Short mmCIF file of C-alpha atoms in Angstrom, two decimals:
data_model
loop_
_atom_site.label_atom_id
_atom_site.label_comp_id
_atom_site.label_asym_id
_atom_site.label_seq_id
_atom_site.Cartn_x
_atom_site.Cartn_y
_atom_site.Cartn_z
CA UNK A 494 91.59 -154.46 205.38
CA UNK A 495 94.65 -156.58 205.43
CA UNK A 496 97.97 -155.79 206.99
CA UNK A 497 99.60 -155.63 203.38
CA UNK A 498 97.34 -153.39 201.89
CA UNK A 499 97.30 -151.28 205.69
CA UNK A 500 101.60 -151.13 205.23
CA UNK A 501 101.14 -150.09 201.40
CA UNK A 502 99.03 -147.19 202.12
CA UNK A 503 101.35 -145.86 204.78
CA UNK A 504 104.38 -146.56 202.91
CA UNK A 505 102.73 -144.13 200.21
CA UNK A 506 101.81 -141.60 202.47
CA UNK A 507 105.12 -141.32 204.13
CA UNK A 508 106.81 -141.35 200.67
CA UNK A 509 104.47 -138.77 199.47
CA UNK A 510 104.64 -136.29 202.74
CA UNK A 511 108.52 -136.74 203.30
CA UNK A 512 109.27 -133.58 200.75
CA UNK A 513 106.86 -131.21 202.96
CA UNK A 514 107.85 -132.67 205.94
CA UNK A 515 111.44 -132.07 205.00
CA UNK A 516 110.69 -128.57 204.05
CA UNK A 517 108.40 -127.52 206.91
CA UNK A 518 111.40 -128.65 209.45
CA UNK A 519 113.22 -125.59 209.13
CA UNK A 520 111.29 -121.60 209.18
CA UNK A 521 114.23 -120.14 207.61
CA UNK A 522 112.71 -118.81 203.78
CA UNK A 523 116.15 -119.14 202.17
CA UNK A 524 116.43 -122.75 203.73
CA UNK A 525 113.04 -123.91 201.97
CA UNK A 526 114.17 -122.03 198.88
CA UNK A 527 117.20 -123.86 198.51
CA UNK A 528 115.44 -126.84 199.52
CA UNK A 529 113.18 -126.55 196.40
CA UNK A 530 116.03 -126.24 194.29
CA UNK A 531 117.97 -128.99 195.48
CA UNK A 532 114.84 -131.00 194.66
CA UNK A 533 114.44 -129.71 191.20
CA UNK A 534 118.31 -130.10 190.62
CA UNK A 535 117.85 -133.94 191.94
CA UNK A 536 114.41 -134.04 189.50
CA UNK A 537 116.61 -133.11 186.19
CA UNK A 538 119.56 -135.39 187.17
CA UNK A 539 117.19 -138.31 187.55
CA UNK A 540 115.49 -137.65 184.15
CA UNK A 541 118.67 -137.05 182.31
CA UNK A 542 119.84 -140.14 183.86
CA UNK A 543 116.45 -142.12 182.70
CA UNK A 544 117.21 -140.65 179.64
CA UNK A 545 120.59 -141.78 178.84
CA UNK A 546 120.21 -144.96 180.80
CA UNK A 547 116.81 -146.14 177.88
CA UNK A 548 118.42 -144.44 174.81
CA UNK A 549 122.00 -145.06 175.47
CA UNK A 550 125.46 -142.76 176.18
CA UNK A 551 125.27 -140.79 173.16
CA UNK A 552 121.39 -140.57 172.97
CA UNK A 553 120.88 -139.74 169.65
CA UNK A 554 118.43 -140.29 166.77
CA UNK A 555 118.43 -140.01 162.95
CA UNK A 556 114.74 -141.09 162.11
CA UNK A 557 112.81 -137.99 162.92
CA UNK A 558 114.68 -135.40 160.25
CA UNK A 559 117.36 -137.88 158.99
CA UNK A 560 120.01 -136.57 160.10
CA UNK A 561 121.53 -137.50 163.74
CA UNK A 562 120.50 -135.24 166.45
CA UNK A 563 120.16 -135.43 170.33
CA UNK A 564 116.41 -137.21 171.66
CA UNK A 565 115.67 -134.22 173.20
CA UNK A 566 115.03 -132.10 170.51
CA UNK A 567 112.46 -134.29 168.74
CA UNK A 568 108.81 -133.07 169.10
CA UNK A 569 107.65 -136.40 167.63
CA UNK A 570 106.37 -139.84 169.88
CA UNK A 571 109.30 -141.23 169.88
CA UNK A 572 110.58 -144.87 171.35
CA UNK A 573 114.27 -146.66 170.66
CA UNK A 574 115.12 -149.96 171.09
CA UNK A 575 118.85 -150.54 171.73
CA UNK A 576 121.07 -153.54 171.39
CA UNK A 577 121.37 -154.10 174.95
CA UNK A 578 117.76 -153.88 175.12
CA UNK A 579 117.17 -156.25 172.66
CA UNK A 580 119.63 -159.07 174.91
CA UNK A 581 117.91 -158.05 178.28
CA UNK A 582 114.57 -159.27 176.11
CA UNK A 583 116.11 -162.20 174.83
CA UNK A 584 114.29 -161.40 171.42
CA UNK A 585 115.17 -163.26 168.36
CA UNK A 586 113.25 -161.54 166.02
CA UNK A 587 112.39 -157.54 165.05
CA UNK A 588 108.93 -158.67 165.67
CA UNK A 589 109.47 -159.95 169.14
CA UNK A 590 111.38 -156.93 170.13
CA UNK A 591 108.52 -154.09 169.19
CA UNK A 592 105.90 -156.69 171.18
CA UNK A 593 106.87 -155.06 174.32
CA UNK A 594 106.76 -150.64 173.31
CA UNK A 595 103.60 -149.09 173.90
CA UNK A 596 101.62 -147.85 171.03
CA UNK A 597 103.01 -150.87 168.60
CA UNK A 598 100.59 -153.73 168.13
CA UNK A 599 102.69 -156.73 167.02
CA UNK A 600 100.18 -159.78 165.34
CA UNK A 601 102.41 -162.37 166.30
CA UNK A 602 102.16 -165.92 164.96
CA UNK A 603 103.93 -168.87 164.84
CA UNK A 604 107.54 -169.25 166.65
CA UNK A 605 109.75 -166.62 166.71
CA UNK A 606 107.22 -164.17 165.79
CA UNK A 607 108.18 -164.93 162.25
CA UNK A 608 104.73 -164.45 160.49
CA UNK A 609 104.34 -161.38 162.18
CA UNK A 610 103.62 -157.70 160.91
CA UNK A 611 103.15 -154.60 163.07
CA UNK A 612 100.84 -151.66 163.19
CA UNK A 613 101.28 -148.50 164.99
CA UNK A 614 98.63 -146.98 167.42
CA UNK A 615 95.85 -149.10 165.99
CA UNK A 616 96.74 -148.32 162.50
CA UNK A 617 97.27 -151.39 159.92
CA UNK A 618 100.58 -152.49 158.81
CA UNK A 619 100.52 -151.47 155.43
CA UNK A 620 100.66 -147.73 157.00
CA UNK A 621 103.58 -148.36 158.86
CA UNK A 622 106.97 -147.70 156.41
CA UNK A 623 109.92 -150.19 157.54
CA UNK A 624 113.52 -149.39 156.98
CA UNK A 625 116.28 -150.72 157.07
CA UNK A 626 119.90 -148.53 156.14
CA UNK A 627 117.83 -146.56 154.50
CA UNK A 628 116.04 -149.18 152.40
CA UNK A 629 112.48 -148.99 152.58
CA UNK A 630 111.22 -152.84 153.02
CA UNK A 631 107.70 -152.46 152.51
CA UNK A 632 106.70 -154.57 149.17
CA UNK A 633 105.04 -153.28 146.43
CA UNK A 634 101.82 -155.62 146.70
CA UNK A 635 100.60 -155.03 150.21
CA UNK A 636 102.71 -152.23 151.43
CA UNK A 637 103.67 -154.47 154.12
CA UNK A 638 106.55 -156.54 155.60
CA UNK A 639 106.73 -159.26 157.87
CA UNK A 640 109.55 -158.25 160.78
CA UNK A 641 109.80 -161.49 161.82
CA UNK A 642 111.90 -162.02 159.04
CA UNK A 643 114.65 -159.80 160.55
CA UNK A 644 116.66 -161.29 163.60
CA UNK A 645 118.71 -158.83 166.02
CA UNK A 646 121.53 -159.61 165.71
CA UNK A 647 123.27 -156.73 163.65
CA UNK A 648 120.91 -154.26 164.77
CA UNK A 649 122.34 -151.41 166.55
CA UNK A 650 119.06 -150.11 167.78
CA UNK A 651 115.57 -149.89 166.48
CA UNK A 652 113.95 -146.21 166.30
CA UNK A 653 109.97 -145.77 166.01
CA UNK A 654 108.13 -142.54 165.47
CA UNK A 655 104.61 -143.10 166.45
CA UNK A 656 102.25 -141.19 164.58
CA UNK A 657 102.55 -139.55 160.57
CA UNK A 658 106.15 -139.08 159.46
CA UNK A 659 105.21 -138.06 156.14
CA UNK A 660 107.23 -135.03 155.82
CA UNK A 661 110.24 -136.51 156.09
CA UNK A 662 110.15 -140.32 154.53
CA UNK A 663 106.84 -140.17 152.26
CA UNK A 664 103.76 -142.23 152.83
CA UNK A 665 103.79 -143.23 156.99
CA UNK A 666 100.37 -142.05 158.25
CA UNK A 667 100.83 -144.67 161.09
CA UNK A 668 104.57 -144.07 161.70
CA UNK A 669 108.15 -144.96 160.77
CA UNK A 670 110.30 -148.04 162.03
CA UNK A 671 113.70 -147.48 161.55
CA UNK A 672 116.42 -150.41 161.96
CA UNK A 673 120.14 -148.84 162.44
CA UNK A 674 122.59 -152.06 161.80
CA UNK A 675 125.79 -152.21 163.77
CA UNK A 676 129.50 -151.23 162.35
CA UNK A 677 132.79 -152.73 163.57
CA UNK A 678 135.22 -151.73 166.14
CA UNK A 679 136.80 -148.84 165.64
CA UNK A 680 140.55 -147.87 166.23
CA UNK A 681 142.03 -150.57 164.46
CA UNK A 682 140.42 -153.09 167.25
CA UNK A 683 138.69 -156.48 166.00
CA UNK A 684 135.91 -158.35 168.37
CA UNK A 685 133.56 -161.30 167.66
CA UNK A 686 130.97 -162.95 168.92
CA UNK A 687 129.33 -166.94 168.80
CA UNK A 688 126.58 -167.84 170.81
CA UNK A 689 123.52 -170.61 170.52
CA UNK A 690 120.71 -171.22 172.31
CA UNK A 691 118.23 -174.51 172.36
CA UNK A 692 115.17 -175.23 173.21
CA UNK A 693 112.11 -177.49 173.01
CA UNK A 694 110.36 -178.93 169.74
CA UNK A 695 114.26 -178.23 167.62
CA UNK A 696 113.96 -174.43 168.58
CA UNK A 697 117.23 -172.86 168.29
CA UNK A 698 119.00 -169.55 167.52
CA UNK A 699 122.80 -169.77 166.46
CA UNK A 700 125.05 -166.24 166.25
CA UNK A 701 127.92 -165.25 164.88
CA UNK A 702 129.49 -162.30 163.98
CA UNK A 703 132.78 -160.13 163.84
CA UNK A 704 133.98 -156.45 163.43
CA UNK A 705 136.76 -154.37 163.58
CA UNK A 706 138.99 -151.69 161.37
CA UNK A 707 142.48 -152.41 159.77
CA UNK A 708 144.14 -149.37 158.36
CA UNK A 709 141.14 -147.09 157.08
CA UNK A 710 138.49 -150.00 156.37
CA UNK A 711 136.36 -150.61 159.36
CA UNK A 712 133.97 -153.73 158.38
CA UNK A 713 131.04 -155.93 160.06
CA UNK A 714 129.78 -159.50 159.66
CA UNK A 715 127.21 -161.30 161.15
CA UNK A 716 125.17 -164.59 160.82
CA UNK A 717 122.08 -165.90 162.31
CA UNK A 718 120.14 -168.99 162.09
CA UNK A 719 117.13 -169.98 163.15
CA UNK A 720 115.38 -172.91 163.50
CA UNK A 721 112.33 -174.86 164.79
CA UNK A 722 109.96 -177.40 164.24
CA UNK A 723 106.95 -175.37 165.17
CA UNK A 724 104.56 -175.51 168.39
CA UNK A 725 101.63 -176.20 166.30
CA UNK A 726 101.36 -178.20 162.56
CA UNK A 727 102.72 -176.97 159.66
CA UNK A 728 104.86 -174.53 161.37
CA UNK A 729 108.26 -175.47 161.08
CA UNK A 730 111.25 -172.50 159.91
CA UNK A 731 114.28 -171.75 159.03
CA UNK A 732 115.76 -168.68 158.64
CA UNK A 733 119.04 -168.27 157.39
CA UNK A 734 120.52 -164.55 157.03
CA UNK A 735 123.65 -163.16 156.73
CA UNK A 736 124.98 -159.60 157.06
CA UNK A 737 127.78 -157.35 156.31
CA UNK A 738 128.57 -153.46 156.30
CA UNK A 739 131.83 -152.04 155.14
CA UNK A 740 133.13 -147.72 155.85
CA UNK A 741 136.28 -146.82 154.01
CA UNK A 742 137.52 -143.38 154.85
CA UNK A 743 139.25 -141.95 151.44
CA UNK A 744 139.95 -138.68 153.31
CA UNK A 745 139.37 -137.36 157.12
CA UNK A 746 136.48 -135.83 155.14
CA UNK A 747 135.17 -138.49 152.35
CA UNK A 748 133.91 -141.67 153.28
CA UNK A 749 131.69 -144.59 151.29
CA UNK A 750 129.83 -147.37 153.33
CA UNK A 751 128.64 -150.46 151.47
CA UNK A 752 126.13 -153.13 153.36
CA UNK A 753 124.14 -156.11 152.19
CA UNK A 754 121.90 -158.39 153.78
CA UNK A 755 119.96 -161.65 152.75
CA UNK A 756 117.98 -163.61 154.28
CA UNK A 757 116.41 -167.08 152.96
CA UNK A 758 113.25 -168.70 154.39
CA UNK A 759 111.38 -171.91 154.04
CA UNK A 760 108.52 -171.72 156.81
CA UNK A 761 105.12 -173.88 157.52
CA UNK A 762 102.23 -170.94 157.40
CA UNK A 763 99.99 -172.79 159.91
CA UNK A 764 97.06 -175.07 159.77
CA UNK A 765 93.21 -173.49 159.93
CA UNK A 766 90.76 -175.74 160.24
CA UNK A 767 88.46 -172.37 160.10
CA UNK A 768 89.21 -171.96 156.81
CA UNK A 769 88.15 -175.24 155.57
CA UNK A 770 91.38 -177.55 157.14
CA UNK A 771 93.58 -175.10 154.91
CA UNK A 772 97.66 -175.34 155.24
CA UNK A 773 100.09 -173.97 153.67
CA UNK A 774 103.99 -173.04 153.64
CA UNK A 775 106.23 -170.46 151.62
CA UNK A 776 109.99 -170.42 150.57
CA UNK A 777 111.53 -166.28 150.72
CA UNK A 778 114.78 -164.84 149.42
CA UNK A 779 115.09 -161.40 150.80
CA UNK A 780 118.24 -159.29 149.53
CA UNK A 781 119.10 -155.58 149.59
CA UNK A 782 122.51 -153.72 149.63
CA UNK A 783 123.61 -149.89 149.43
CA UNK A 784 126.27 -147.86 148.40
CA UNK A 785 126.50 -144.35 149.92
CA UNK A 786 129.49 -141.77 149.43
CA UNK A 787 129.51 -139.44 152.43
CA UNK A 788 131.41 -136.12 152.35
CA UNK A 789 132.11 -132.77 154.89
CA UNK A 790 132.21 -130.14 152.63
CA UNK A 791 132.83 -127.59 154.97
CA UNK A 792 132.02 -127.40 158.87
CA UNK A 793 128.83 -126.61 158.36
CA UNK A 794 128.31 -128.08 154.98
CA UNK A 795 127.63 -132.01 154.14
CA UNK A 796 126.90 -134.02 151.37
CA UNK A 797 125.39 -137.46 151.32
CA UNK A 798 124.63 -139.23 148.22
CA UNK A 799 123.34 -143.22 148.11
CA UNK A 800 121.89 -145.69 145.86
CA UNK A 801 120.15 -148.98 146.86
CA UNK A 802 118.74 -151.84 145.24
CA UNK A 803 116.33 -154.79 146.75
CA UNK A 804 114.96 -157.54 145.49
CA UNK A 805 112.16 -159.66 147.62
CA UNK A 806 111.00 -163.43 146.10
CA UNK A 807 108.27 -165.10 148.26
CA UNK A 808 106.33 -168.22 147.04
CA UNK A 809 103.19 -168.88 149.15
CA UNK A 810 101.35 -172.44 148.48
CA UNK A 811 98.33 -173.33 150.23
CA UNK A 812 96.49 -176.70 150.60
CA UNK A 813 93.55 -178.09 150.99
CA UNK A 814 93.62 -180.96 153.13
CA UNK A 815 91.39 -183.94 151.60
CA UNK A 816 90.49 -187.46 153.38
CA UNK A 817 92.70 -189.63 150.89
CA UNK A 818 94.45 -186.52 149.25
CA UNK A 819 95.62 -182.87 149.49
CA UNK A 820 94.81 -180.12 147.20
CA UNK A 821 96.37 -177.38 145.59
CA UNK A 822 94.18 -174.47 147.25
CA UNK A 823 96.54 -171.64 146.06
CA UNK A 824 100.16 -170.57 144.78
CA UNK A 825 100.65 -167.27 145.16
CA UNK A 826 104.02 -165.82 144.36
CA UNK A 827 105.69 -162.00 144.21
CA UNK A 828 108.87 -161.48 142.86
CA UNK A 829 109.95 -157.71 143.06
CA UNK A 830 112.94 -155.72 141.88
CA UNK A 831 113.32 -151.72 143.05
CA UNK A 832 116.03 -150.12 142.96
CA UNK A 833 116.15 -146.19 143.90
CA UNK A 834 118.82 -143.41 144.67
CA UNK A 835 118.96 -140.50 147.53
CA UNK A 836 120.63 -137.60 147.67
CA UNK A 837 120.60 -135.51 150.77
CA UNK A 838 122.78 -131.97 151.93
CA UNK A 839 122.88 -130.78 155.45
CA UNK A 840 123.96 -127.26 156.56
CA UNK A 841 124.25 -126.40 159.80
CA UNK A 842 124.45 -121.88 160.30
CA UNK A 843 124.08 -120.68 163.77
CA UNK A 844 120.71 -121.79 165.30
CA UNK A 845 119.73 -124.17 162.38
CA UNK A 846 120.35 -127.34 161.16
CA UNK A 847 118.65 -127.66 157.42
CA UNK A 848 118.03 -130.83 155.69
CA UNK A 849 117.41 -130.59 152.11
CA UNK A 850 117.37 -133.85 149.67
CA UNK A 851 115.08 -136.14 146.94
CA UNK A 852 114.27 -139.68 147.00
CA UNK A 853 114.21 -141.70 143.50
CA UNK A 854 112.42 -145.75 144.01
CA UNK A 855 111.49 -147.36 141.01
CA UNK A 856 110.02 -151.38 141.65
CA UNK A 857 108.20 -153.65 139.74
CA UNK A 858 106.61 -156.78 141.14
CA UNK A 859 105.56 -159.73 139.23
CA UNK A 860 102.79 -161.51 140.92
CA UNK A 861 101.70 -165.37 139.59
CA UNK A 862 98.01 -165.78 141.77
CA UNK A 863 94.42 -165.75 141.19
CA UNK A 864 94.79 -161.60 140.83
CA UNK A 865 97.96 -161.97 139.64
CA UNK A 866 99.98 -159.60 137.03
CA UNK A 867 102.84 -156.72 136.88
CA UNK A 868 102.60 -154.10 138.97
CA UNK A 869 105.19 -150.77 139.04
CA UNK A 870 105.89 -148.04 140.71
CA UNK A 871 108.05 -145.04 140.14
CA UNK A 872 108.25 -142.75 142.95
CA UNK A 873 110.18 -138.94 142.82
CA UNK A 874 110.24 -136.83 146.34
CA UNK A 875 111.64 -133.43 147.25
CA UNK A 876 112.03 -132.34 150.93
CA UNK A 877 113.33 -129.98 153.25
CA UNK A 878 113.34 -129.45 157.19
CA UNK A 879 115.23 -127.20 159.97
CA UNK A 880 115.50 -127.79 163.19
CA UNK A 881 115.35 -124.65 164.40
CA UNK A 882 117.48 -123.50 168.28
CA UNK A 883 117.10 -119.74 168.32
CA UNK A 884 115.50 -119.74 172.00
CA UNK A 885 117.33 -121.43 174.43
CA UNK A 886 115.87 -124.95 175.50
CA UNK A 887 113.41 -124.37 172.55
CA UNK A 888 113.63 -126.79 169.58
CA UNK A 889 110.93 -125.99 166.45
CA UNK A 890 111.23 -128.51 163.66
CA UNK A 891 109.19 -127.66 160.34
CA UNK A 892 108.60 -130.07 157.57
CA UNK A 893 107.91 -130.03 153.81
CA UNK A 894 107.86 -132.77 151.59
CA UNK A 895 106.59 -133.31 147.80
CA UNK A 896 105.99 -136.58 146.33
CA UNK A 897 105.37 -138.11 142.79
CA UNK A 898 104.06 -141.43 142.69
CA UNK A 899 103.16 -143.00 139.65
CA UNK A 900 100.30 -145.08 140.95
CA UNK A 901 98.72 -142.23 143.28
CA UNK A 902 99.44 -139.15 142.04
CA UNK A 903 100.99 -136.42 143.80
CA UNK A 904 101.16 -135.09 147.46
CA UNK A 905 101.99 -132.50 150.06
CA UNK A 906 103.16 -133.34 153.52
CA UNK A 907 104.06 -130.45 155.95
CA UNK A 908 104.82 -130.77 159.38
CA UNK A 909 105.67 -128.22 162.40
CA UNK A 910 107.27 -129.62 165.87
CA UNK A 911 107.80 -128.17 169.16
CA UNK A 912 110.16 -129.33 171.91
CA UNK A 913 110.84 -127.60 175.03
CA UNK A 914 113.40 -128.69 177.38
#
C-alpha cells in the first residue's frame, strides 16, 4: 500500500470518529445531549446554507405548480440553474448549460452545442416540454426543440423537473425545462453589460445588454451573437438573437409585462460520410412574444391573464456529395404559426395556496419534404392544484389536469406530492 492511499484512510477514519470521540470525552448525559444538538443545529445550518448557496437568496421556484413558491416545498426532482451558474460554466448555449445536471442527457453536436436537443432520465426529447416565459417551444412536427438555439444571456435561471409534470403543463412524461428570462433594475437604477470572447477556428460570443426602471416602466435588452467556423466541415454558425422584456405597473396592484425574442440562424449541419458523404446546412427564424396583465385582487386573491404568439421557420437542405458535382439529397422545410392564451387565478386561505387556470394553443405547421403537408393542432386544458401546509414542516401538493387535443384526443393527469422538511 502506498503512503497516499495509507494517509487517505486515516484521514477518513479520524474525520469519521472525531464526532464520538468528541462526545465520549465528557460522562456528563446532559453534556452529550447538548452535544447532539449542537451537531444537528450545525447539520440544518449547513443544508440551508447548501441550499441557498445552489438555488440562490430568495430560493424560489415557479415550474412545479406555476406559481412562485419556496424549493423546499416541492415534492418533485427538482434541479435550477442560475445565472451565476451559468458564468461559473462559461456556457454559451441552453444546451451547454443542462450538459452538466444529473438526470439530463444533452446530444451535443457541433460547436456551441447548437444542434443539440435534450432528454430527461433516458427519455427522448420529444417528451421533454421546453418553455420559455411561458411559451411552450416544442414544434408541432417532432415535438422537439433544439436548445442550442437559446444563448444565456437573458436567462435568469433555468428550472427542470425531472420526471412527468403532466398535471400541471400538459404532455411532459419525461419532464419540464423551464427558462425564466431576466428583468431590469429595479428602483429607478439602470446597469449594462458588453462583453466578447474569442477563440480558435472564428469562435466567438459577443454580449450586450441593459436594464433598469424610469418612473413605473422597468425594461430589459439584451443581444448575443455567436459565431464560428466549425471544428469539423460543414459546420460553420451564426446565431444572432435579440431580447427584450418590458413591466409597467398601472397601479401598486395591476401590472402588464410584454417580452419578445428572435433569434436567426444560418448553420452547417455536419458532414456524414456514414450516410453516403451526406451534408447539409439550414437557415432558422425563431420569434415569440407575450403579453400578460397581472392583477392582486385581494391579499389572498390574484389574477393572471396572458396571450402569446410564436412563429418558428427552419429550412433544412441536404446534399449529396458527387465526384464532379453535388446533389440535392433533401429540402425539408417547417414553417409554423401558434398562437394560444392562459388564464390562471391564485388564492391563497390559511394553509393553502390553490392554483386554478386553462391553457388555449392553436398551431399549424406547413411542412414542404418528402412527407410533407399541413399539420394543426388545437389544444384546450383545465387544471387545478393546492399546495397544501396544514402540518407543520409538511407540504402535500395534489394535481389535476384535463386536456383536449385535437390530434390525440383527450386526457387525465393527476398528481399527489409529499415534502417533509
Amino acid at each position: 500500500m502506498s503512503l497516499k492511499y495509507f494517509c487517505t484512510i486515516i484521514l477518513c477514519l479520524m474525520f469519521s470518529l472525531f464526532p464520538v470521540i468528541l462526545l465520549a470525552g465528557d460522562g456528563d448525559s446532559e453534556s452529550m445531549q447538548n452535544g447532539k444538538d449542537e451537531m444537528l443545529l450545525a447539520s440544518k445550518e449547513n443544508e440551508e446554507q447548501l441550499l441557498y448557496a445552489y438555488y440562490g437568496n430568495d430560493a424560489t421556484v415557479i415550474t412545479s405548480t406555476r406559481y412562485l413558491k419556496p424549493v423546499s416545498q416541492v415534492a418533485e426532482n427538482m434541479s435550477v440553474v442560475t445565472a451565476d451558474m451559468i458564468k461559473q460554466m462559461n456556457a454559451h448555449t441552453v444546451a451547454e448549460a443542462l450538459n452538466v445536471i444529473t438526470g439530463v442527457q444533452v446530444d451535443e453536436r457541433l460547436v456551441f452545442s447548437n444542434y443539440s436537443a435534450a432528454g430527461i432520465q433516458g427519455t427522448g426529447f420529444g417528451y421533454v416540454r421546453i418553455l420559455i416565459d411561458g411559451v411552450t417551444l416544442n414544434n408541432l412536427t417532432s415535438n422537439g426543440y433544439l436548445l442550442g438555439n437559446l444563448p444565456v444571456q437573458y436567462i435568469e435561471r433555468i428550472e427542470i423537473i425531472k420526471g412527468p409534470a403532466s398535471s400541471s403543463w400538459g404532455s411532459s412524461l419525461g419532464g419540464v425545462i423551464n427558462i425564466v428570462t431576466k428583468s431590469g433594475a429595479p428602483n429607478n437604477k439602470i446597469s449594462g453589460m458588453l462583453s466578447s470572447s474569442y477563440g480558435e477556428r472564428g469562435s466567438g460570443d459577443y454580449r450586450g445588454e441593459a436594464g433598469g426602471q424610469v418612473s413605473k416602466l422597468n425594461y430589459y435588452v439584451s443581444g448575443t451573437y455567436l459565431g464560428s467556423n466549425g471544428f469539423t466541415p460543414y459546420s460553420a454558425l451564426t446565431n444572432s438573437t435579440f431580447y427584450t422584456k418590458e413591466k409597467l405597473d398601472l397601479t401598486d396592484k395591476v401590472n402588464i409585462v410584454y417580452t419578445l425574442g428572435y433569434t436567426n440562424i444560418e448553420r452547417g449541419n455536419g458532414y456524414y460520410a456514414i450516410l453516403g458523404n451526406i451534408y447539409g446546412n439550414s437557415g432558422l427564424h425563431d420569434l415569440f412574444t407575450t403579453l400578460t396583465l397581472n392583477a392582486s385582487l385581494t391579499d389572498q386573491l390574484s389574477l393572471s391573464i396572458g396571450g402569446r404568439y410564436i412563429n418558428i421557420y427552419e429550412d433544412d437542405i441536404y446534399y449529396r456529395k458527387g465526384r464532379t458535382s453535388d446533389t440535392l439529397y433533401q429540402d425539408q422545410l417547417d414553417d409554423e404559426h401558434s398562437k394560444g392564451a392562459t388564464v390562471t387565478l391564485t388564492w391563497r386561505p390559511e394553509g393553502h395556496t390553490i392554483t386554478l387556470g386553462s391553457d388555449y394553443d392553436d398551431g399549424k405547421a406547413t411542412n414542404l419534404s418528402v412527407m410533407g403537408g399541413d399539420k394543426t393542432l388545437t389544444k384546450t386544458a383545465f387544471f387545478v392544484n393546492d399546495t397544501v401546509s396544514l402540518i407543520k414542516n409538511v407540504y402535500i401538493t395534489p394535481g389535476l389536469r384535463f386536456d383536449e387535443i385535437s390530434a390525440n384526443g383527450n386526457f387525465l393527469s393527476p398528481s399527489l406530492g409529499i415534502a417533509y422538511n
